[in-house]
Coordinates of C-alpha atoms in Angstrom, one line a residue:
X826 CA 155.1 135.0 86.4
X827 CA 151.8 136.1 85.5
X828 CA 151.0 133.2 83.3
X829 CA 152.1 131.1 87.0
X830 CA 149.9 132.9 89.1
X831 CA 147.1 132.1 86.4
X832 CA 146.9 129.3 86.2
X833 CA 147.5 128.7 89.9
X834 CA 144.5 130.6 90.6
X835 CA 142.4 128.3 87.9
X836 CA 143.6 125.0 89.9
X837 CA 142.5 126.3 92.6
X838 CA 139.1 127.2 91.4
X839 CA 139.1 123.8 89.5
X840 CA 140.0 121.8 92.6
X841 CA 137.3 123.9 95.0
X842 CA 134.4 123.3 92.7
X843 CA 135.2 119.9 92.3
X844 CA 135.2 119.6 95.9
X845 CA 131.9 121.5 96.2
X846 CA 130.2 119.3 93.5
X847 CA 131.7 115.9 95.6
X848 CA 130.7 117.6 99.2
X849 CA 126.5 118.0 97.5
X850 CA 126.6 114.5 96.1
X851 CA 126.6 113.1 100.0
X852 CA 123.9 116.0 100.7
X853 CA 120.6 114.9 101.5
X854 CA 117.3 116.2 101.0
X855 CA 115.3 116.2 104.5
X856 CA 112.0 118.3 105.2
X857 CA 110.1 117.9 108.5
X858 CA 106.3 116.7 108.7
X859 CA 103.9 115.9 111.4
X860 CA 102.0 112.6 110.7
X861 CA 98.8 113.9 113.5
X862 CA 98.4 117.6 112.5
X863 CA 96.8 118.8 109.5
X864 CA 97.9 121.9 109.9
X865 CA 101.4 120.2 110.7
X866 CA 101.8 122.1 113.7
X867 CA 103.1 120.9 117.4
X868 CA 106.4 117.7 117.2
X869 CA 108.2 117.0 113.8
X870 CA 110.3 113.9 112.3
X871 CA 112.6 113.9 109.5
X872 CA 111.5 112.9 105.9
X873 CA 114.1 112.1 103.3
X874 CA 113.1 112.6 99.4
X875 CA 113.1 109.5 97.7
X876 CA 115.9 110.5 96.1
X877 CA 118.0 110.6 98.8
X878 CA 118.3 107.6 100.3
X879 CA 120.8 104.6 100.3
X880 CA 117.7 102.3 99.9
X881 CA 114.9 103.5 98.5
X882 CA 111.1 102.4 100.3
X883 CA 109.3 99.9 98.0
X884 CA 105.7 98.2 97.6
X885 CA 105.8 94.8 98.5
X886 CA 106.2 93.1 95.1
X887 CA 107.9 95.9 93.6
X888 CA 106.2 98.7 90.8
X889 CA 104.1 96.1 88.9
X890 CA 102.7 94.6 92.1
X891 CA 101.9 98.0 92.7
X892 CA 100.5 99.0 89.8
X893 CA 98.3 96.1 90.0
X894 CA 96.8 96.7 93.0
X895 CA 95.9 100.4 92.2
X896 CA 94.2 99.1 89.1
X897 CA 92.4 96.6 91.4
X898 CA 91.4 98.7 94.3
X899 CA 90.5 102.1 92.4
X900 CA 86.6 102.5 92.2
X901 CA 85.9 105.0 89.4
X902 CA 83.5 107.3 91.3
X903 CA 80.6 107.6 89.7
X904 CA 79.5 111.2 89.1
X905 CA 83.2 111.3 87.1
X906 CA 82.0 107.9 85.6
X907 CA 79.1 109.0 84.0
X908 CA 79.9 112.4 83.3
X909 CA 83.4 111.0 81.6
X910 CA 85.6 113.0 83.5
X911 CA 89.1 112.0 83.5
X912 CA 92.4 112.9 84.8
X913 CA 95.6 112.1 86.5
X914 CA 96.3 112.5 90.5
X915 CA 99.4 113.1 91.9
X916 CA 99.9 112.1 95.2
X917 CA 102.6 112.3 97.6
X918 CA 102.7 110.1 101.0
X919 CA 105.5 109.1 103.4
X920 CA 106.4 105.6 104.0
X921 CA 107.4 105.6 108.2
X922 CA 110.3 103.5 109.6
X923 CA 107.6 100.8 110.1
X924 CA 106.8 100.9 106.7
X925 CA 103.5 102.1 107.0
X926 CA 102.2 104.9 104.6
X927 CA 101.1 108.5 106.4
X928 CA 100.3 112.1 105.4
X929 CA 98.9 111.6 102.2
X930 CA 98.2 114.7 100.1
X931 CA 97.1 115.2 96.5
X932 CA 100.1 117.4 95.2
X933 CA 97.8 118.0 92.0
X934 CA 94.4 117.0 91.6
X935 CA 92.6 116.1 88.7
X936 CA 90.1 119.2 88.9
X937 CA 87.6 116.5 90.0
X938 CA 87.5 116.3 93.9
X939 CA 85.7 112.8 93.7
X940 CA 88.8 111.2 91.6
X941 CA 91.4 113.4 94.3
X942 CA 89.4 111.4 97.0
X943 CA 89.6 108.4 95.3
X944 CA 93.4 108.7 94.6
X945 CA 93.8 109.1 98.4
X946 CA 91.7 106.7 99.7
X947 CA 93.6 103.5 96.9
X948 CA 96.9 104.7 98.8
X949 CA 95.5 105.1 102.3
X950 CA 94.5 101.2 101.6
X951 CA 98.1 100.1 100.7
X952 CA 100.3 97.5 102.5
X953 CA 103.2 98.1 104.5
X954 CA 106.1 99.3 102.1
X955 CA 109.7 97.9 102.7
X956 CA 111.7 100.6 104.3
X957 CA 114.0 103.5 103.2
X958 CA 117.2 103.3 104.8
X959 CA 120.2 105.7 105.5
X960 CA 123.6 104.8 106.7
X961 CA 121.5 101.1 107.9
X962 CA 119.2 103.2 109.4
X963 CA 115.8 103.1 109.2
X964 CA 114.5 106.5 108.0
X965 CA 111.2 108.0 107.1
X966 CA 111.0 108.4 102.9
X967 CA 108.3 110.8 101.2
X968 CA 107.3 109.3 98.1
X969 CA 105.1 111.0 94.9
X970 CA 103.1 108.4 92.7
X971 CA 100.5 109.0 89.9
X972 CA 97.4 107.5 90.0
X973 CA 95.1 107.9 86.3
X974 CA 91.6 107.6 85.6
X975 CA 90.8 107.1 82.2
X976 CA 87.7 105.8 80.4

């Protein structure tokens, strides 16, 4: 009877974490911004995490189209130029229902303000992205990209 009860109570803890662990593969990721405010004060929209989408925002072209036009449109500035500073950026920027890129932020800069300002100003410059959707619905995705200056 004891060994019954047991294992009835081991299903049953088998069974509800299974259930749990089905129930957070459906969960989304969804933080609120506001695309005018600096501050990000006053009205807020829904941003999924890339991640979390059905279909996930892309650069027109795809990643190498991408990649090419970062390496085309970054300017090395040139204090950082000539006194050989290097480093990676790491930006994050939300791609809108219209697929147009807002709130860009340097998540972690390269210790050089100049290549931080350059980072955000090769995004800010980007095409329209193909939308994130969820459930055939257009949705609004944050998306986090590297950008590297090297010598």
């Amino acid at each position: 009877m004891k060994l019954l009860s047991l294992s009835l109570l081991l299903l049953f803890f088998t069974v509800g974490a299974l259930c749990f662990e089905a129930s957070a593969q459906f969960s989304r990721n969804v933080t609120t911004c506001n695309p005018l405010s600096p501050n990000k004060s006053g009205y807020n929209m829904l941003v999924y995490d890339y991640e979390s989408v059905d279909v996930r925002p892309q650069f027109p072209g795809g990643e190498r189209s991408m990649i090419n036009f970062i390496n085309n449109t970054r300017e090395y500035p040139y204090d950082a130029y000539h006194n050989h500073v290097q480093g990676r950026v790491l930006c994050s920027f939300v791609v809108g229902t219209d697929g147009k890129l807002f709130d860009i932020q340097v998540i972690r800069g390269s210790g050089d303000d100049s290549l931080d300002r350059e980072a955000m100003r090769v995004i800010s410059k980007m095409p329209a992205w193909t939308v994130g959707m969820v459930s055939n619905s257009k949705v609004n995705v944050r998306c986090i990209i590297p950008i590297a200056f090297r010598l």
